[in-house]
XYZ file of C-alpha atoms in Angstrom:
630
model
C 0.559 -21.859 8.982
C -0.204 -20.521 5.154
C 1.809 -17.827 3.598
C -1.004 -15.593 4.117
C -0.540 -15.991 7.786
C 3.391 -16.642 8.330
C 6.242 -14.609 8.807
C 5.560 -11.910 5.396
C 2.141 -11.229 6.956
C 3.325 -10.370 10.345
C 5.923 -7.608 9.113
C 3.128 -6.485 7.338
C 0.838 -6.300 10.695
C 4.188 -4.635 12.128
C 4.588 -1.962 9.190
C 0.808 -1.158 9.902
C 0.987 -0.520 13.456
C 3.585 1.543 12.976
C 1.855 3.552 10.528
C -1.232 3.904 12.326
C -2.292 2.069 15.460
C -5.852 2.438 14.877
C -5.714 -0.026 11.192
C -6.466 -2.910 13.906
C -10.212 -3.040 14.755
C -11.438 -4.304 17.352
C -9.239 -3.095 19.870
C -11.360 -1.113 22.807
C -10.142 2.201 23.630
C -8.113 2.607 27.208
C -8.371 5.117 29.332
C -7.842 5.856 33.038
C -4.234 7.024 32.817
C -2.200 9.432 31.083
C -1.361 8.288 27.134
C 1.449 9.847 25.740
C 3.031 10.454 22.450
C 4.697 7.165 20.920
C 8.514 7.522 21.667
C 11.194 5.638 19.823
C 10.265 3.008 17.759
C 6.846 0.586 18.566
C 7.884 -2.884 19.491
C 8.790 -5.842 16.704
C 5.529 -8.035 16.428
C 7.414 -10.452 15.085
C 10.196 -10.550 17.271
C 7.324 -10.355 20.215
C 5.859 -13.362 18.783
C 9.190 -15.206 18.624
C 9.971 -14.742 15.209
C 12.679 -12.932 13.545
C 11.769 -10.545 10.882
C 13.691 -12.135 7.842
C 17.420 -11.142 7.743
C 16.735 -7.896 10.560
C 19.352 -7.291 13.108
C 18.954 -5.128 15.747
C 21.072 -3.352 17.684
C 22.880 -5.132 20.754
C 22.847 -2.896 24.004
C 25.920 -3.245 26.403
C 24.493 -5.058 29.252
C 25.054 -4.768 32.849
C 25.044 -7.787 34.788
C 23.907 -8.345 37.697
C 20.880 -6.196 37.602
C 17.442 -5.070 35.975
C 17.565 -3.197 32.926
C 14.553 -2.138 30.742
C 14.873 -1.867 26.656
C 12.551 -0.460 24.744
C 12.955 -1.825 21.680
C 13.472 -4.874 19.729
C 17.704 -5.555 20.915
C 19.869 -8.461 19.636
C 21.386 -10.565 22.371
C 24.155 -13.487 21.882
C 23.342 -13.471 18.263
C 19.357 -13.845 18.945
C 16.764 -10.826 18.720
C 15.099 -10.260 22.091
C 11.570 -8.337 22.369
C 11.575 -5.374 24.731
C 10.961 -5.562 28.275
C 12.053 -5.479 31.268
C 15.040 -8.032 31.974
C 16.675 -9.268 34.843
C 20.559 -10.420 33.142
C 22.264 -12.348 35.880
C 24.283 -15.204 36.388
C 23.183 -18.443 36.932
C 25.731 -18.969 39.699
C 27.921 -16.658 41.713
C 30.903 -14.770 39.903
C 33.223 -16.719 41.860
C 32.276 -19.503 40.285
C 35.003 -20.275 37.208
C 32.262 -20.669 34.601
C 29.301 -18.497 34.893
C 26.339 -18.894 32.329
C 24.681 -15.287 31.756
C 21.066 -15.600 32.649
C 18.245 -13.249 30.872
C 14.996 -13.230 32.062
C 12.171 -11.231 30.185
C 9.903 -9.874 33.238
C 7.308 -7.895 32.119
C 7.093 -5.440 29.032
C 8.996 -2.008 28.518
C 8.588 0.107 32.204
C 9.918 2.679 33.313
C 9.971 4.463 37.063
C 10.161 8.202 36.298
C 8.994 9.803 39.440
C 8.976 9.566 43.322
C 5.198 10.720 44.549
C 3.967 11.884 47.939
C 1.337 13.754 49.095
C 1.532 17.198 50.737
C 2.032 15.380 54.444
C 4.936 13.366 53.402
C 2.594 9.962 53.203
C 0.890 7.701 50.349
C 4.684 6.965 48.792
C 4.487 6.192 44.928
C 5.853 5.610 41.684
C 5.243 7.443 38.821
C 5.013 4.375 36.605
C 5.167 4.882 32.871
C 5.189 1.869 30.443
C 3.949 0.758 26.582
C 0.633 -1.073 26.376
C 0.347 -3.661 23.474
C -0.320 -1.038 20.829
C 3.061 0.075 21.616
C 1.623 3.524 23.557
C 3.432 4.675 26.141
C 1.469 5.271 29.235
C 1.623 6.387 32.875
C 0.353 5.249 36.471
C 0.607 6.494 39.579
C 1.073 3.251 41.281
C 1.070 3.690 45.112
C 4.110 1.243 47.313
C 1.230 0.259 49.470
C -0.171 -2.310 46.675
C 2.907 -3.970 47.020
C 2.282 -5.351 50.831
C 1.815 -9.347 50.660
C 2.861 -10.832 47.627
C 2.438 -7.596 45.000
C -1.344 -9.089 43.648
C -3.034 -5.995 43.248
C -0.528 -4.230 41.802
C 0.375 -6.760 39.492
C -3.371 -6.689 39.111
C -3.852 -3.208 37.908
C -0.762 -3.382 35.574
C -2.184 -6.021 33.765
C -5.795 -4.216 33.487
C -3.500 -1.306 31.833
C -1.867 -3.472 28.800
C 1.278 -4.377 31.142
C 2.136 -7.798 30.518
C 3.998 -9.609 32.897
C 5.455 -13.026 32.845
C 4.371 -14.940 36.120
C 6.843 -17.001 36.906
C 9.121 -14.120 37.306
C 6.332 -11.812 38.778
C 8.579 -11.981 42.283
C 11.248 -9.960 40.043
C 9.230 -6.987 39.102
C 8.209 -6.240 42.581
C 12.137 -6.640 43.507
C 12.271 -4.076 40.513
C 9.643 -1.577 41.896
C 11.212 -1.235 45.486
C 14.532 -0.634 44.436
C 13.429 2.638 42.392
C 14.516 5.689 43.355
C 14.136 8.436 40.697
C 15.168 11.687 41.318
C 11.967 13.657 40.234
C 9.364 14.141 42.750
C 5.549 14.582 42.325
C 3.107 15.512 44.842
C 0.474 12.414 44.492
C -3.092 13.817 45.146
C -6.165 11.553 46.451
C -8.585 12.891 45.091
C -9.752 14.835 42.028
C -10.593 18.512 41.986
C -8.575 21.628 43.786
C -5.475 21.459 45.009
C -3.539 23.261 47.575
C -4.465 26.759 47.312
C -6.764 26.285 44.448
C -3.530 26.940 41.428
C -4.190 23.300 40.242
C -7.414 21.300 39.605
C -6.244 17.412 39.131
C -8.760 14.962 37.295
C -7.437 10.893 36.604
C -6.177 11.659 33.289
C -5.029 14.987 34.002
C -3.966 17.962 35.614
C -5.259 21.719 35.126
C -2.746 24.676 36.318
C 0.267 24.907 38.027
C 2.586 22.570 39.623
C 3.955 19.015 39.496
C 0.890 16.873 40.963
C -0.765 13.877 39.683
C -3.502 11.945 40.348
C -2.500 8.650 42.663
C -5.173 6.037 43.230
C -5.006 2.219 44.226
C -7.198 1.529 41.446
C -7.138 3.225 37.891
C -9.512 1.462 35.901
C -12.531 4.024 35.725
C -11.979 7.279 34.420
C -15.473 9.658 34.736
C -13.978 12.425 32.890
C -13.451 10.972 29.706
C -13.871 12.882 26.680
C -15.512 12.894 22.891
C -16.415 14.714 20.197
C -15.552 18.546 20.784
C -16.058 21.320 22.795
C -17.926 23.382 19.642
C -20.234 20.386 19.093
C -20.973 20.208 22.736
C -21.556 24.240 22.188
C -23.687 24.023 19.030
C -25.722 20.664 20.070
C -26.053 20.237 23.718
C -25.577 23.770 25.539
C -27.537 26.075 22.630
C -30.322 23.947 22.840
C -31.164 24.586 26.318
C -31.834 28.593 26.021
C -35.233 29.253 27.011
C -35.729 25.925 28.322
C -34.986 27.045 32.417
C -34.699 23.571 34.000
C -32.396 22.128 31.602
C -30.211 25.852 32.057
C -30.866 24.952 35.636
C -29.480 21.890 35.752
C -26.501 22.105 33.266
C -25.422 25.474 35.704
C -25.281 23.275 38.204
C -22.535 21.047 36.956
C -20.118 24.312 36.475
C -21.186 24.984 40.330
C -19.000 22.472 41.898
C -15.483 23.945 41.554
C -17.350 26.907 42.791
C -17.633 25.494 46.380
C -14.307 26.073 47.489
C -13.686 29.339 45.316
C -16.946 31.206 45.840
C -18.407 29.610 48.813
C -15.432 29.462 50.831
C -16.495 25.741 51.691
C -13.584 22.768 52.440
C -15.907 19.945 53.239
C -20.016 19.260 51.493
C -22.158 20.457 49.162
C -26.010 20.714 48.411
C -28.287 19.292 45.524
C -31.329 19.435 43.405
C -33.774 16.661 42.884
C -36.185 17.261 39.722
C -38.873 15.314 40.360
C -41.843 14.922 38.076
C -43.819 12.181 35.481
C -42.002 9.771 33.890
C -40.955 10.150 30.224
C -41.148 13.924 30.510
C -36.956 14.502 29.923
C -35.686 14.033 32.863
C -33.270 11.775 31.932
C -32.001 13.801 28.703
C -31.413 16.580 30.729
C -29.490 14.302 33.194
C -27.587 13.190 30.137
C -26.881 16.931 28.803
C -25.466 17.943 32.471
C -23.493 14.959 32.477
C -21.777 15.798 29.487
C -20.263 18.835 30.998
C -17.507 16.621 32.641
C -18.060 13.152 31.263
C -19.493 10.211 29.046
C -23.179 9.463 29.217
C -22.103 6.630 32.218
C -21.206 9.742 34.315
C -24.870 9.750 35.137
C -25.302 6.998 37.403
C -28.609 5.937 39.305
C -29.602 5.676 43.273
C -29.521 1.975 43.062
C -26.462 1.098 45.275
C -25.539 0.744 48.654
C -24.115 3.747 51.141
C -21.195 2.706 51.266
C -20.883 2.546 46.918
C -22.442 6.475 47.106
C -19.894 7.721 49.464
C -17.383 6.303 47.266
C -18.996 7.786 43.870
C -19.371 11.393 45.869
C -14.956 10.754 46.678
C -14.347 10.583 43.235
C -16.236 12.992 42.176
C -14.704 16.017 44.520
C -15.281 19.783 43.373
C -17.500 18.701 40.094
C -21.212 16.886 40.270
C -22.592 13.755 41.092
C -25.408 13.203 39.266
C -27.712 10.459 40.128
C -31.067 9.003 38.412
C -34.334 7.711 39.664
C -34.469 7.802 43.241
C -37.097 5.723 43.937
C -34.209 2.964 43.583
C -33.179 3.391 46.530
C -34.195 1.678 49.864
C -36.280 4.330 51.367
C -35.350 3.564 54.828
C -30.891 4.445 54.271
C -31.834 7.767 51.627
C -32.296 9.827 54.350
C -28.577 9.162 55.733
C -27.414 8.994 52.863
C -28.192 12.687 51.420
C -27.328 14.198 54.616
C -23.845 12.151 54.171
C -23.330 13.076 50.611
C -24.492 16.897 51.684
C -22.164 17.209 54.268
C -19.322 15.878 52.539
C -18.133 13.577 55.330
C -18.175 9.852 54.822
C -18.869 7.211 57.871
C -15.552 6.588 60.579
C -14.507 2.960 59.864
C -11.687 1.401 61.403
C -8.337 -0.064 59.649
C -7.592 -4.168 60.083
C -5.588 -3.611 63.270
C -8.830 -1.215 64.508
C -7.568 1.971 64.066
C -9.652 5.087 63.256
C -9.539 5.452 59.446
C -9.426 8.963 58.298
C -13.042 9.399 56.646
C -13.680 9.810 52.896
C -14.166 13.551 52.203
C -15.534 15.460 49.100
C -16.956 19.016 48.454
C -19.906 19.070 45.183
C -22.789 19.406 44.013
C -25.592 16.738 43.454
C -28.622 16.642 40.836
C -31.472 14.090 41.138
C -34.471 12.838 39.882
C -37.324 10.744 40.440
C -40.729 10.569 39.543
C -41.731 11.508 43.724
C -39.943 13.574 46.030
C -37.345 12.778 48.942
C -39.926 12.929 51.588
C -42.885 10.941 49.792
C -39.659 8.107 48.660
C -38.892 8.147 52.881
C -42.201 7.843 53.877
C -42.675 4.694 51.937
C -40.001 3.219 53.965
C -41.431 4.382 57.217
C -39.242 7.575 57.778
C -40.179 10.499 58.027
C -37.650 13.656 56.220
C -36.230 15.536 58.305
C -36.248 19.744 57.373
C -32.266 19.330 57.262
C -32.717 16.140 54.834
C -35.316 18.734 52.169
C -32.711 21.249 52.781
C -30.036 19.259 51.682
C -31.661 18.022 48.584
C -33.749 20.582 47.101
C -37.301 19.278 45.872
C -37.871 20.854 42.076
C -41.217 19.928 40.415
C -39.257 19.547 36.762
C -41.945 18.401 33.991
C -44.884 21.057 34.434
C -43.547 22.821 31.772
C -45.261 23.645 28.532
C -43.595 19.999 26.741
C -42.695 17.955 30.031
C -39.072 19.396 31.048
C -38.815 22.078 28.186
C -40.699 25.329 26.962
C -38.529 25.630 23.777
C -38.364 22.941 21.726
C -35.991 24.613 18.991
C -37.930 23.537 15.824
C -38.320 19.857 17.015
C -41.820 18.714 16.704
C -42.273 17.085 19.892
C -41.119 17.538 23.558
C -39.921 13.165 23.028
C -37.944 14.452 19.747
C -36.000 16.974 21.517
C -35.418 15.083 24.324
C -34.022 12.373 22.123
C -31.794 15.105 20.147
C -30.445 16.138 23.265
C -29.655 13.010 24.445
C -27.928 11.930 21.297
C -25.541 14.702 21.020
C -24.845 14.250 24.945
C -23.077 10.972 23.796
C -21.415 12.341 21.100
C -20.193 15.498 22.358
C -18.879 15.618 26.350
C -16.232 16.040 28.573
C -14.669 19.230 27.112
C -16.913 22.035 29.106
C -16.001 21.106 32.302
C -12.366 21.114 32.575
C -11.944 24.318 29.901
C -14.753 26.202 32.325
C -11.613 25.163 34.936
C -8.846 26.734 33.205
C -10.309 30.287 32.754
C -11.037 29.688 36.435
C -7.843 29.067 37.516
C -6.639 32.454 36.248
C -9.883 34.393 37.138
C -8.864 37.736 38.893
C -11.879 39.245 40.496
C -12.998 38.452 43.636
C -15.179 35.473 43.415
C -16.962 35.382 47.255
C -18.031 39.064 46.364
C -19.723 38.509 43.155
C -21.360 35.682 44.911
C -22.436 38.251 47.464
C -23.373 40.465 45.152
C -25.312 37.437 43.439
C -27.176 36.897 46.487
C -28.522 40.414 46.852
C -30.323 40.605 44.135
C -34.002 41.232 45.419
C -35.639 37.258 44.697
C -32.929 35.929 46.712
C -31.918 38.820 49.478
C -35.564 37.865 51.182
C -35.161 34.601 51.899
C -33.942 33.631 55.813
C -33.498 30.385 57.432
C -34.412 27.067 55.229
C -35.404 29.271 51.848
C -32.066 31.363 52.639
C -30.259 28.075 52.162
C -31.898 27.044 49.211
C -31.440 30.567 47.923
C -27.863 30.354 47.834
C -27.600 27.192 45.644
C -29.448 28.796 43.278
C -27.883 31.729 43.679
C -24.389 29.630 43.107
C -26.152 27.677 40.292
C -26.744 30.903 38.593
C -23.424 32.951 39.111
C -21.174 29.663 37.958
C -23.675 29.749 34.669
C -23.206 33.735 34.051
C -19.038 33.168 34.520
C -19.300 29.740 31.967
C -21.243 32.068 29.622
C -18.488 35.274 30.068
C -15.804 32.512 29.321
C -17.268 31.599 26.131
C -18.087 27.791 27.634
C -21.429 28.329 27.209
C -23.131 30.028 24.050
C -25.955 31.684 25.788
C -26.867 35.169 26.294
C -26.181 37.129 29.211
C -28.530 36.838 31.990
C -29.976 33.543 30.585
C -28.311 31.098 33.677
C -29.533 33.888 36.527
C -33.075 33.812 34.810
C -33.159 30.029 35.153
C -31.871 29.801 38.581
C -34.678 32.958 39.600
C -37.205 30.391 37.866
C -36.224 27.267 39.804
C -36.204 28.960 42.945
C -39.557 30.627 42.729
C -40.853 27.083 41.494
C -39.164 25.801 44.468
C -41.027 28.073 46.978
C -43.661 27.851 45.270
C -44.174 23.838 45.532
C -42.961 24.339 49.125
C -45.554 26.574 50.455
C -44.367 29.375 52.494
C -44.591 27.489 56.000
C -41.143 26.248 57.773
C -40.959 22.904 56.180
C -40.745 21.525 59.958
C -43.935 23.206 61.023
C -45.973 22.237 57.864
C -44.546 18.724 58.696
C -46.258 18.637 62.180
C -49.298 20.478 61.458
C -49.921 17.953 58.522
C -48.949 15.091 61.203
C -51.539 16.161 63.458
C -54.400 16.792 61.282
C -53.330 13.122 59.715
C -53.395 11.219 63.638
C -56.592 13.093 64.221
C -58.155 12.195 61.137
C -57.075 8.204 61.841
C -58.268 8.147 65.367
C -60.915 10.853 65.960
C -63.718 8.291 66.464
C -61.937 5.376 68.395
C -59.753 7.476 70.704
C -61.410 10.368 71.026
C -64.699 10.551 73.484
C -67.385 13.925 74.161
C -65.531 15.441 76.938
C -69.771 16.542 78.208
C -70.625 12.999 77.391
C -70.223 11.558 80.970
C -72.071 7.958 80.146
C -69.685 7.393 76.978
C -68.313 4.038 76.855
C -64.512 3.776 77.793
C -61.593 4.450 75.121
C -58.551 2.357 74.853
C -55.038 3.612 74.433
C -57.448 6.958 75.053
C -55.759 9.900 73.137
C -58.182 12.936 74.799
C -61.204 14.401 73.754
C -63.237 16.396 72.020
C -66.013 19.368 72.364
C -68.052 21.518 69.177
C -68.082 24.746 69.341
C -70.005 27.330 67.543
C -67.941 26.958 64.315
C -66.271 23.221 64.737
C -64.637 20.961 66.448
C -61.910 21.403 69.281
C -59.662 17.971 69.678
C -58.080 18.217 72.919
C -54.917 15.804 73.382
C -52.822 14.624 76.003
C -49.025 14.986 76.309
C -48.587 11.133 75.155
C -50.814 11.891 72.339
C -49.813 14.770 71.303
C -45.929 13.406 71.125
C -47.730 10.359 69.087
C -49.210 12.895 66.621
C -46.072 15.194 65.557
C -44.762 12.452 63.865
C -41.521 11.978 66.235
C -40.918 15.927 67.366
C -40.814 17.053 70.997
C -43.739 17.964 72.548
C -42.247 21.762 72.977
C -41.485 21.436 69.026
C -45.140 20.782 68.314
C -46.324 23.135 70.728
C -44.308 25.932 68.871
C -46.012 25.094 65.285
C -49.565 24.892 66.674
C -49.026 28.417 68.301
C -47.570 29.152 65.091
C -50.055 27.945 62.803
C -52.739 29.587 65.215
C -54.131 26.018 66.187
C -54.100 26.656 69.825
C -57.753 28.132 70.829
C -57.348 27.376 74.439
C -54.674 27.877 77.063
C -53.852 28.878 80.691
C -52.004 31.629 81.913
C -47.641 31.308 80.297
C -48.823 27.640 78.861
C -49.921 25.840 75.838
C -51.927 24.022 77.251
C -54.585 24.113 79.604
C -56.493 22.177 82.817
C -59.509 20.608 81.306
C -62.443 18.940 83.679
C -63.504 15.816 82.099
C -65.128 12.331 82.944
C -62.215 11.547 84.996
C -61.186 14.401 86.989
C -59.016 17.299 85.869
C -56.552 17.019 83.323
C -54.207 18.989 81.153
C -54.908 18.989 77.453
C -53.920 21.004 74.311
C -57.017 22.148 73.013
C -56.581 22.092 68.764
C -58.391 24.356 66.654
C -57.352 22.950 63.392
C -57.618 25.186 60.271
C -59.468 23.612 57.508
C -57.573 22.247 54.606
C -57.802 24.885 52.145
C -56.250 27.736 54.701
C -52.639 28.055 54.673
């Protein structure tokens, strides 16, 4: 080794980190658990590396033998400086024995058990694990005991993905180390992220809003979505300002302060409800995706529809009380969407069973969702053979998004182009994020009026006190949308005038109803089913019920006679079932008499006895209305 690279250059490297961590480049951030303040002094590089630093001594700790025993710094041992760590100092035979040799075993690096956690039912036992990484920061895990069944792997595992390091020939020793720790603290461990309890403490991976000792405990802690950059004021200034007078981008960033809403406002334990904006492609969708996601996160909190159920349910876990924002439906397989928004809706993951075949409790999580695509839920299901279900459009409300005067925006704030603000916004979404969300949360946490009545009183204002049934549903997320955007903006979260996050959510839901139609999405379903199957098979199974020399119809469906004005289609029960696109025959009944497609029928029926070719038989006589009548 040359003098530029020996023992010199290494106190140097030492004397550097010391100084200021971030002089090495190259070094990735870590996140995912809590970082803490440097305590004490950062370890010896050199004497980690098996070198002693010139003529340095170091102070020599008393040492109790047998046992574990953790030092934090560089200690001298026997005349010999030892790096910290954890040590196991034993014997190397037992004390009766005349001669002894002391044994010291480095284990891992410096760790510390400072807590006992539990959750509120007495169950998930943990550690409170808090240890330095190889910058020297300290750092803390919630480690659940479970990890430990077997040999210890995953543990081990996850400690090593945090900066732990861990000698493996002595890896049996640290697990011997874990079990026998017993602090005296206790912290509740929570599950999952949002509220706690009675709503005094909102917990997140990294960290914990309000009152009371509770942490975040997870088997893995390798992803943290709440991670943060910039500042709040940038976010302010370049991501939230820009999206006055633009409503679907308002919209759509309200929505992301909605989620801790659910349990405060709406009174709800368990699900949630979304928005999909659907529209062109290269309109903004995705840039206002971006903006909403910076409310909590990075620019990887947005995530797409391309993944399985089963890696959804798990994303809408994680993501309890904020928003789960995913892009581009049309990833998705068409033919599992359908169960999967009502899952993610209702907030209730499937019932699996344990490895001895036990009923696992089932993933649970209460938020809101925001889509996009460049086609809506039901045309994405349709493709796959399904037809969506009024529950399923519900559930997932269907937003035309890019019809605006630039694609997704009306305002474009001086920028030449709808693409150049789009790009802007984008930008400053990865520059600025994760600061609105959880400082939206703490003026929450001590908010003193009574949240479920302002929500009432959010839903009687006149747009939104008309709607019943489907629209009465979709009224209230909007209505929600709105009120959490009015509260972010009377916190100071978000720098727009008053009224501006009601006006949006008025404007989406009057775009809503206004794609919809105003039929029950169920009844427009069926009515559009039946003029579709009559339109397919009007000539081949469909004969002139006067016609009585016709030639004979397979799979025959009915008949049909003109009138004075058009034509009557008269189908049989089996047909008629065939044509509502999977309904009940009593369902489809109800929307024709609805719709006013009914122009014949006997006495307390829908239906009526028809003389034909072959005999008598009972038909429903269809009038349909012609395409351009509601």
């Amino acid at each position: 080794m040359s003098e530029d690279r020996g023992i010199a250059w290494l106190d140097r490297r030492a004397d550097a980190l010391r100084d200021d961590p971030s002089s090495i480049s190259g070094l990735p951030g870590l996140h995912g658990v809590r970082a803490h303040e440097n305590e004490g002094s950062r370890p010896n590089l050199a004497a980690e590396n098996g070198v002693t630093a010139g003529n340095a001594r170091f102070e020599e700790p008393e040492i109790r033998r047998p046992g574990f025993q953790t030092h934090d710094q560089t200690f001298e041992l026997n005349g010999e400086a030892r790096r910290p760590g954890l040590y196991w100092h034993g014997w190397t035979s037992p004390k009766g024995d005349a001669n002894p040799e002391p044994v010291d075993d480095w284990i891992a690096s410096p760790i510390h058990a400072t807590a006992q956690t539990a959750d509120s039912e007495g169950n998930g036992w943990g550690l409170l694990l808090r240890f330095m990484d190889p910058l020297g920061k300290w750092r803390e895990w919630a480690a659940p005991l479970e990890l430990l069944a077997g040999s210890g792997e995953e543990l081990r595992r996850e400690l090593l993905h945090l900066g732990v390091r861990i000698d493996p020939r002595k890896r049996n020793l640290l697990s011997q180390w874990i079990m026998g720790q017993y602090p005296g603290e206790q912290v509740i461990a929570a599950t999952h992220t949002g509220w706690h309890g009675n709503a005094t403490a909102f917990v997140l991976p990294s960290r914990t809003i309000g009152l009371g000792k509770v942490r975040f405990q997870a088997s893995h802690a390798r992803t943290d979505d709440y991670r943060t950059g910039g500042s709040l004021d940038g976010w302010r200034d370049e991501v939230a300002a820009p999206c006055i007078g633009n409503p679907v981008a308002a919209l759509a960033v309200c929505m992301a302060f909605a989620g801790p809403l659910l349990k405060l406002a709406a009174l709800q334990e368990t699900g949630g409800a979304g928005i999909h904006l659907r529209g062109d492609s290269s309109q903004g969708k995705t840039s206002v995706l971006q903006a909403v996601g910076s409310v909590w996160g990075p620019p990887e909190f947005v995530r797409t529809w391309r993944a399985t159920a089963n890696g959804l349910e798990g994303r809408a876990a994680a993501l309890n009380d904020t928003l789960m924002i995913l892009d581009e439906i049309s990833e998705c397989d068409p033919r599992e969407i359908g169960a999967v928004v009502y899952s993610i809706a209702n907030g209730l993951g499937k019932q699996r069973s344990s490895r001895t075949g036990a009923a696992r409790a089932p993933a649970r999580w209460r938020l809101m969702a925001l889509s996009s695509g460049e086609r809506s839920l039901a045309a994405h299901m349709a493709e796959g053979g399904k037809r969506a279900k009024a529950g399923q459009e519900a559930r997932l409300l269907d937003l035309p998004a890019t019809d605006r005067a630039h694609g997704a925006f009306d305002t474009l704030h001086q920028h030449p182009d709808g693409r150049s603000f789009a790009d802007a916004l984008k930008q400053a979404s990865a520059r600025h994020y994760g600061h609105a969300g959880p400082a939206f949360v703490e003026r929450l946490i001590v908010e003193t009026r009574d949240l479920p009545a302002l929500r009432a009183q959010t839903l009687d204002i006149p747009e939104f006190a008309g709607a019943s049934g489907l629209e009465g549903r979709a009224a209230a997320v909007f209505a929600l949308a709105g009120m959490a955007g009015e509260l972010a903006t009377d916190y100071g979260v978000l720098p727009w005038p008053e009224g501006e996050a009601m006006g949006a959510a008025l404007e989406g839901f009057r775009c809503w109803r206004d794609a919809r139609g105003g039929a029950h999405t169920e009844t427009r379903q069926i009515l559009e089913a039946v003029r579709s199957y009559i339109e397919r098979h009007g000539d081949a199974r469909f004969s002139n019920i006067r016609d009585k020399s016709s030639p004979p119809v397979r799979d025959r469906a009915g008949y049909w006679e003109d009138t004075e004005n058009r034509r009557v289609w008269m189908l049989n029960s089996a047909a008629l079932r065939e044509a509502g696109g999977g309904f009940d025959v009593t369902r489809i009944a109800d929307a024709l008499e609805e719709a006013g497609w009914l122009s014949e029928r006997d006495h307390n029926k829908r239906s009526r006895v028809k003389r034909t070719p072959a005999g008598p038989r009972r038909l429903y006589c269809i009038y349909p209305a012609l395409e351009s009548q509601p």
